[in-house]
């Protein structure tokens, strides 16, 4: 069975084959991760559709067209299935255990550790991250001669010619109507390189090619500066009431919804209510027209290993607080496991970026065109403020709203941000709604 670069979106025509998790000649199992590919929008893992012998035809570092064949799985040499009934008790128990998380499997691959080397301490013998880290630490203390040997295979070279998909006639017994084969332009492969062997290194500096995702981010950031009239206005919010509500309802939310109540749902709800009152902020420019969106698709900027991505919570106005938290948590897990889809990133009418998770005190978030505004959250700090003529210490957060001055006037931008401040400082209404 051919392994092909999948279609991940209409605008994506090529992908970087970033990493093979398996070696040429390995026996692979069905649904086992084979390789990691990067596009200008997302990073994702390709899993085996069938079990069998893997033959790799395209090396790491090559840029290949969507639909191109990068390897083959020979199903005739698949490993024999071991049933739980005939397996030894220990093995049967392990077979019954749910599969480990993608992040754990990734760590095991990167450290050349197999499940057989680890004694799981989780339920039913399941391997936990603590078990894995203990094994990594144990291996690091072993003398080189006693460490398990890792087979080394000759590296594949990047193809001399662009890797493009071959188009074959459909089988005679299957004749789909109106089959359209898109023209795919030749794509020059990148030279093969790894983290251990940079493309260029001299003394105390080295040069590496930008990943497709990083290049796309760079292009959009420059375009946002050049194609919009971006300004930023600032305010600050007292989070005393929000923190008090989170503390009061923490156990309730955890027991009822299986998730702790975070800060982000309050800000999503506050933004939606403010957008209702200031529809210009939820609008966008299309040529000479202003398009007013009467729905609320809120983008949440999330930093991943490969760069910043902005998945969208669609129709967020219909979500309760815990549902917003669950949606964001699901996106975070997707990003960690390289399972984010193009559909998760498309659209969006307004974006929220939280630099506070990195300790940022104040910043000017950049627009995410064609959206006309973005809210920047920052770190919560105890600061002295005046309340009723008295100096008191309160948990304060600076807020920043960057907006496109072509469509949003300063009065509207300031009023919008003040409205968010009011909802955050008096959040009871938001909690009752969610």
Coordinates of C-alpha atoms in Angstrom, one line a residue:
X1 CA 0.0 0.0 0.0
X2 CA 1.4 3.4 -1.0
X3 CA 2.0 6.1 1.7
X4 CA 0.9 9.4 0.2
X5 CA 1.0 13.0 1.4
X6 CA -2.7 13.7 2.2
X7 CA -4.8 16.6 1.2
X8 CA -5.1 18.9 4.2
X9 CA -6.7 22.0 2.6
X10 CA -7.4 23.5 -0.7
X11 CA -4.6 26.0 -0.5
X12 CA -2.0 23.5 0.6
X13 CA 0.0 22.1 -2.4
X14 CA 3.2 20.8 -0.8
X15 CA 4.6 19.6 2.5
X16 CA 7.9 19.2 4.2
X17 CA 8.7 15.6 5.3
X18 CA 10.1 16.6 8.6
X19 CA 10.8 13.3 10.3
X20 CA 10.4 9.6 10.0
X21 CA 9.5 7.8 13.2
X22 CA 10.3 4.4 11.6
X23 CA 13.3 3.1 9.8
X24 CA 13.5 1.6 6.3
X25 CA 12.6 -2.1 6.6
X26 CA 10.7 -1.8 9.9
X27 CA 7.6 -3.9 10.5
X28 CA 4.8 -1.4 11.4
X29 CA 1.4 -1.9 12.9
X30 CA -1.9 -0.5 11.8
X31 CA -2.5 3.1 13.1
X32 CA 1.2 3.4 14.2
X33 CA 2.7 6.8 13.6
X34 CA 5.1 6.7 10.6
X35 CA 6.3 10.2 10.0
X36 CA 5.7 13.9 10.7
X37 CA 4.9 16.4 7.9
X38 CA 4.8 20.2 8.0
X39 CA 2.8 22.5 5.8
X40 CA 2.5 26.2 5.9
X41 CA -0.5 25.9 8.2
X42 CA -0.2 22.8 10.4
X43 CA 2.1 20.0 11.5
X44 CA 0.7 16.5 11.6
X45 CA 1.6 12.8 11.9
X46 CA 0.8 10.2 9.3
X47 CA -0.3 6.9 10.7
X48 CA -0.1 3.5 9.0
X49 CA -3.4 2.5 7.4
X50 CA -2.3 -1.2 7.3
X51 CA 0.3 -3.4 9.0
X52 CA 3.3 -4.6 7.1
X53 CA 6.9 -4.0 6.0
X54 CA 7.8 -0.4 5.5
X55 CA 9.9 0.8 2.5
X56 CA 10.8 4.5 2.6
X57 CA 11.2 6.2 -0.7
X58 CA 11.6 9.9 0.3
X59 CA 14.1 11.0 2.9
X60 CA 13.6 13.5 5.7
X61 CA 14.0 17.1 4.7
X62 CA 12.4 16.7 1.2
X63 CA 9.6 19.0 0.2
X64 CA 7.0 17.0 -1.7
X65 CA 3.7 17.7 -3.5
X66 CA 0.3 16.7 -2.0
X67 CA -0.5 13.3 -3.3
X68 CA 3.1 12.2 -3.7
X69 CA 4.1 8.7 -2.7
X70 CA 6.8 8.8 0.1
X71 CA 6.8 5.1 1.0
X72 CA 5.2 1.7 0.7
X73 CA 3.8 -0.8 3.2
X74 CA 4.0 -4.4 2.1
X75 CA 1.0 -6.1 3.7
X76 CA 2.2 -9.6 2.9
X77 CA 4.9 -9.4 5.5
X78 CA 2.8 -8.0 8.4
X79 CA 3.6 -9.2 11.9
X80 CA 1.3 -12.0 13.1
X81 CA -1.5 -10.9 15.4
X82 CA -1.2 -12.0 19.0
X83 CA -4.6 -12.6 20.6
X84 CA -5.2 -11.7 24.2
X85 CA -6.4 -15.3 24.8
X86 CA -3.2 -16.9 23.7
X87 CA -0.8 -14.4 25.1
X88 CA 0.9 -14.7 28.4
X89 CA -1.0 -13.2 31.3
X90 CA 1.4 -10.2 31.5
X91 CA 1.2 -9.6 27.7
X92 CA -2.6 -10.0 27.7
X93 CA -2.9 -7.4 30.4
X94 CA -0.8 -5.0 28.4
X95 CA -2.8 -5.6 25.3
X96 CA -6.0 -4.8 27.2
X97 CA -4.6 -1.5 28.4
X98 CA -5.6 1.6 26.3
X99 CA -2.9 3.0 24.1
X100 CA -0.6 5.6 25.6
X101 CA -0.9 9.2 24.7
X102 CA 0.7 10.6 21.5
X103 CA 3.1 12.8 23.6
X104 CA 4.3 9.8 25.5
X105 CA 4.9 7.8 22.4
X106 CA 6.8 10.7 20.9
X107 CA 9.1 10.9 23.9
X108 CA 9.7 7.2 23.7
X109 CA 10.7 7.4 20.0
X110 CA 13.0 10.4 20.6
X111 CA 14.8 8.6 23.4
X112 CA 15.0 5.2 21.5
X113 CA 13.0 3.5 24.3
X114 CA 10.5 0.6 23.7
X115 CA 7.6 -0.3 25.9
X116 CA 9.3 -3.6 26.8
X117 CA 12.0 -1.6 28.6
X118 CA 9.6 0.0 31.0
X119 CA 7.5 -1.5 33.8
X120 CA 4.3 0.5 33.9
X121 CA 3.0 1.7 37.2
X122 CA -0.4 3.0 35.9
X123 CA -3.7 1.2 35.9
X124 CA -3.4 -2.3 34.4
X125 CA 0.3 -1.8 33.9
X126 CA -0.1 1.3 31.7
X127 CA 3.1 3.3 31.2
X128 CA 3.0 6.8 32.6
X129 CA 5.3 9.8 31.9
X130 CA 6.9 9.3 35.3
X131 CA 7.8 5.7 34.3
X132 CA 9.3 7.0 31.0
X133 CA 11.3 9.7 32.7
X134 CA 12.6 7.3 35.2
X135 CA 13.8 5.0 32.4
X136 CA 15.4 7.9 30.6
X137 CA 17.3 8.9 33.7
X138 CA 18.3 5.3 34.3
X139 CA 19.6 4.9 30.8
X140 CA 21.6 8.2 31.1
X141 CA 23.5 6.7 34.0
X142 CA 24.4 3.5 32.2
X143 CA 27.9 3.2 30.7
X144 CA 28.0 3.3 26.9
X145 CA 29.0 -0.3 26.6
X146 CA 25.9 -1.5 28.5
X147 CA 23.3 0.6 26.8
X148 CA 21.0 -1.2 24.3
X149 CA 22.4 -0.9 20.8
X150 CA 20.5 1.2 18.4
X151 CA 20.8 0.0 14.8
X152 CA 22.2 2.5 12.4
X153 CA 21.1 2.5 8.8
X154 CA 22.5 4.4 5.9
X155 CA 20.7 7.7 5.5
X156 CA 18.5 8.1 2.4
X157 CA 19.3 10.9 0.1
X158 CA 16.9 13.5 -0.9
X159 CA 15.5 12.9 -4.4
X160 CA 17.4 14.5 -7.2
X161 CA 14.1 15.5 -8.9
X162 CA 10.9 17.0 -7.5
X163 CA 8.7 14.4 -5.9
X164 CA 5.3 14.7 -7.5
X165 CA 2.3 12.3 -7.4
X166 CA 1.9 9.8 -10.2
X167 CA -1.5 9.7 -11.7
X168 CA -2.8 6.2 -12.7
X169 CA -6.0 5.3 -14.5
X170 CA -8.7 4.1 -12.1
X171 CA -9.4 0.3 -12.0
X172 CA -11.8 -0.9 -14.7
X173 CA -14.3 -2.1 -12.2
X174 CA -14.4 1.4 -10.6
X175 CA -15.2 4.3 -12.8
X176 CA -15.9 7.4 -10.8
X177 CA -17.6 10.1 -12.8
X178 CA -16.0 13.4 -13.6
X179 CA -12.6 12.6 -12.1
X180 CA -10.5 15.8 -12.0
X181 CA -6.8 15.6 -11.5
X182 CA -5.3 18.9 -10.4
X183 CA -2.2 20.2 -12.0
X184 CA 0.6 20.1 -9.4
X185 CA 3.6 22.3 -10.1
X186 CA 7.0 20.7 -9.6
X187 CA 8.4 21.2 -6.1
X188 CA 12.1 21.3 -5.6
X189 CA 13.1 19.2 -2.5
X190 CA 15.1 20.7 0.3
X191 CA 18.5 19.3 1.0
X192 CA 18.3 16.6 3.7
X193 CA 19.3 17.8 7.1
X194 CA 18.6 17.0 10.8
X195 CA 19.0 18.8 14.0
X196 CA 22.4 17.2 14.5
X197 CA 23.7 18.3 11.1
X198 CA 22.7 21.8 10.2
X199 CA 22.8 23.0 6.6
X200 CA 25.5 25.5 7.4
X201 CA 27.7 25.8 10.4
X202 CA 30.8 28.0 10.9
X203 CA 32.3 28.8 14.3
X204 CA 29.6 30.2 16.5
X205 CA 26.7 30.5 14.1
X206 CA 24.7 28.2 11.9
X207 CA 22.1 28.6 9.2
X208 CA 18.9 26.6 8.9
X209 CA 16.0 26.9 6.4
X210 CA 12.7 28.1 7.9
X211 CA 9.9 25.6 8.2
X212 CA 6.8 26.0 6.0
X213 CA 4.8 27.0 9.1
X214 CA 7.4 29.6 10.2
X215 CA 7.6 31.1 6.7
X216 CA 3.8 31.4 6.6
X217 CA 3.7 33.1 10.0
X218 CA 6.4 35.5 8.9
X219 CA 4.5 36.4 5.7
X220 CA 1.3 37.0 7.5
X221 CA 2.9 39.2 10.2
X222 CA 4.5 41.4 7.5
X223 CA 1.2 41.5 5.6
X224 CA -0.7 42.6 8.7
X225 CA 1.7 45.5 9.1
X226 CA 1.6 46.6 5.5
X227 CA -2.0 46.1 4.7
X228 CA -3.8 47.5 7.8
X229 CA -3.8 50.7 9.7
X230 CA -3.0 49.1 13.0
X231 CA -3.2 50.9 16.3
X232 CA -3.3 49.7 19.9
X233 CA -5.2 51.0 22.9
X234 CA -4.6 49.8 26.5
X235 CA -6.5 49.4 29.8
X236 CA -6.3 47.3 32.9
X237 CA -8.7 45.1 34.8
X238 CA -9.0 44.1 38.4
X239 CA -9.4 40.3 38.5
X240 CA -10.4 40.0 42.2
X241 CA -13.9 38.9 41.5
X242 CA -12.9 36.4 38.8
X243 CA -10.3 34.8 41.1
X244 CA -12.9 34.7 43.9
X245 CA -15.4 33.0 41.6
X246 CA -12.8 30.5 40.3
X247 CA -11.9 29.6 43.9
X248 CA -15.6 29.3 44.9
X249 CA -16.7 27.1 41.9
X250 CA -13.4 25.2 41.4
X251 CA -14.6 21.9 43.0
X252 CA -18.1 22.3 41.4
X253 CA -16.7 22.6 37.9
X254 CA -14.2 19.9 38.4
X255 CA -16.7 17.4 39.7
X256 CA -19.5 18.3 37.3
X257 CA -17.6 18.9 34.1
X258 CA -14.2 17.2 34.7
X259 CA -12.3 20.4 34.0
X260 CA -11.0 23.2 36.2
X261 CA -12.4 26.7 35.5
X262 CA -9.8 28.8 33.9
X263 CA -9.5 32.6 33.1
X264 CA -9.9 32.3 29.3
X265 CA -13.6 31.4 29.3
X266 CA -14.4 34.6 31.2
X267 CA -12.5 36.7 28.6
X268 CA -14.1 34.9 25.7
X269 CA -17.6 35.6 27.1
X270 CA -16.7 39.2 27.9
X271 CA -15.4 39.7 24.3
X272 CA -18.6 38.3 22.9
X273 CA -20.8 40.6 24.9
X274 CA -18.6 43.6 24.0
X275 CA -18.7 42.5 20.3
X276 CA -22.5 42.6 20.4
X277 CA -22.4 46.2 21.5
X278 CA -19.6 47.2 19.1
X279 CA -20.3 45.3 15.9
X280 CA -17.6 47.2 14.0
X281 CA -15.0 45.2 16.0
X282 CA -16.5 42.0 14.7
X283 CA -16.5 43.2 11.1
X284 CA -13.9 42.9 8.3
X285 CA -13.1 44.8 5.1
X286 CA -13.7 43.1 1.7
X287 CA -12.6 45.4 -1.1
X288 CA -14.7 48.6 -0.7
X289 CA -17.2 46.9 1.5
X290 CA -17.5 46.3 5.3
X291 CA -18.7 42.9 6.2
X292 CA -20.5 42.7 9.6
X293 CA -20.4 39.2 11.1
X294 CA -23.5 38.3 13.1
X295 CA -21.8 35.2 14.5
X296 CA -18.9 34.9 16.9
X297 CA -16.1 32.6 15.9
X298 CA -13.3 33.4 18.4
X299 CA -9.7 32.5 17.6
X300 CA -7.5 31.5 20.5
X301 CA -3.8 32.0 19.9
X302 CA -1.8 28.9 21.2
X303 CA 1.9 28.5 21.1
X304 CA 3.2 25.1 19.9
X305 CA 6.6 23.5 19.3
X306 CA 6.5 24.5 15.7
X307 CA 5.1 28.0 16.2
X308 CA 2.0 30.0 17.0
X309 CA -1.4 28.7 15.7
X310 CA -4.9 30.1 16.1
X311 CA -7.6 27.5 16.3
X312 CA -11.2 28.8 16.2
X313 CA -14.0 28.2 18.7
X314 CA -17.0 28.4 16.4
X315 CA -20.3 29.9 17.5
X316 CA -18.7 30.6 20.8
X317 CA -21.7 32.7 21.9
X318 CA -23.6 29.4 22.2
X319 CA -21.1 27.8 24.5
X320 CA -21.2 27.8 28.3
X321 CA -18.0 28.6 30.3
X322 CA -17.0 25.0 30.8
X323 CA -17.6 24.2 27.1
X324 CA -15.2 26.9 26.1
X325 CA -12.6 25.5 28.5
X326 CA -13.1 22.0 27.0
X327 CA -12.8 23.3 23.5
X328 CA -9.6 25.1 24.2
X329 CA -8.1 22.1 26.1
X330 CA -9.0 19.9 23.1
X331 CA -7.1 22.2 20.8
X332 CA -4.1 22.2 23.1
X333 CA -4.0 18.4 23.0
X334 CA -4.4 18.4 19.2
X335 CA -1.4 20.7 18.9
X336 CA 0.7 18.6 21.2
X337 CA -0.1 15.4 19.2
X338 CA 0.1 17.0 15.7
X339 CA -3.6 16.3 15.1
X340 CA -4.8 19.8 14.4
X341 CA -6.8 20.1 11.1
X342 CA -7.0 22.9 8.6
X343 CA -10.7 23.2 9.4
X344 CA -9.7 24.1 13.0
X345 CA -7.8 27.1 11.8
X346 CA -10.1 28.5 9.1
X347 CA -12.3 31.6 9.6
X348 CA -12.5 33.5 12.9
X349 CA -14.0 36.9 13.5
X350 CA -11.9 38.0 16.5
X351 CA -8.8 36.7 18.2
X352 CA -7.6 36.5 21.8
X353 CA -3.9 36.2 22.6
X354 CA -2.6 35.5 26.1
X355 CA 1.0 36.5 26.5
X356 CA 0.6 36.3 30.2
X357 CA 1.2 32.6 30.2
X358 CA 4.8 33.4 29.2
X359 CA 5.1 36.2 31.8
X360 CA 4.4 39.1 29.5
X361 CA 3.4 42.3 31.4
X362 CA 2.5 44.4 28.4
X363 CA 2.6 44.0 24.6
X364 CA 0.9 45.1 21.4
X365 CA -0.7 42.0 19.7
X366 CA -0.6 42.0 16.0
X367 CA -3.8 41.7 13.8
X368 CA -4.8 38.4 12.3
X369 CA -6.3 39.6 8.9
X370 CA -8.9 39.7 7.7
X371 CA -10.0 40.2 11.3
X372 CA -10.1 43.8 12.4
X373 CA -9.1 43.4 16.1
X374 CA -7.2 41.2 18.6
X375 CA -7.3 41.3 22.4
X376 CA -4.0 40.8 24.2
X377 CA -4.1 39.4 27.8
X378 CA -1.1 39.6 30.1
X379 CA 0.3 38.4 33.4
X380 CA -1.8 38.9 36.5
X381 CA 0.2 40.9 39.1
X382 CA -0.6 42.1 42.6
X383 CA -0.3 45.9 42.3
X384 CA -1.4 48.9 44.6
X385 CA -4.6 50.6 43.4
X386 CA -6.9 53.2 44.9
X387 CA -10.4 51.9 45.9
X388 CA -12.8 54.3 47.8
X389 CA -9.9 56.6 48.6
X390 CA -7.8 53.8 50.0
X391 CA -4.6 52.2 48.6
X392 CA -5.2 48.4 48.4
X393 CA -3.4 45.5 46.7
X394 CA -5.4 43.9 43.9
X395 CA -4.6 41.2 41.2
X396 CA -4.4 43.4 38.1
X397 CA -4.0 42.6 34.4
X398 CA -3.1 45.0 31.6
X399 CA -5.3 44.6 28.5
X400 CA -4.3 45.6 24.9
X401 CA -6.6 45.9 21.9
X402 CA -4.9 46.2 18.5
X403 CA -7.4 47.3 15.8
X404 CA -7.6 48.3 12.2
X405 CA -8.2 52.0 12.2
X406 CA -9.6 51.8 8.7
X407 CA -12.8 50.3 10.1
X408 CA -12.7 51.0 13.8
X409 CA -12.4 54.5 15.3
X410 CA -10.6 55.3 18.5
X411 CA -13.8 56.0 20.4
X412 CA -15.1 52.5 19.5
X413 CA -11.9 50.8 20.3
X414 CA -11.6 52.4 23.7
X415 CA -15.3 51.8 24.4
X416 CA -14.9 48.1 23.5
X417 CA -12.0 47.6 25.7
X418 CA -13.7 49.4 28.6
X419 CA -16.7 47.1 28.2
X420 CA -14.4 44.0 28.5
X421 CA -12.9 45.6 31.6
X422 CA -16.4 46.0 33.1
X423 CA -17.5 42.4 32.4
X424 CA -14.2 41.1 33.9
X425 CA -14.5 43.2 37.0
X426 CA -18.2 42.2 37.5
X427 CA -18.3 38.7 36.1
X428 CA -21.3 37.4 37.9
X429 CA -23.6 37.9 34.8
X430 CA -21.2 36.0 32.6
X431 CA -21.1 33.1 35.1
X432 CA -24.9 33.0 35.3
X433 CA -25.1 32.8 31.6
X434 CA -22.4 30.1 31.4

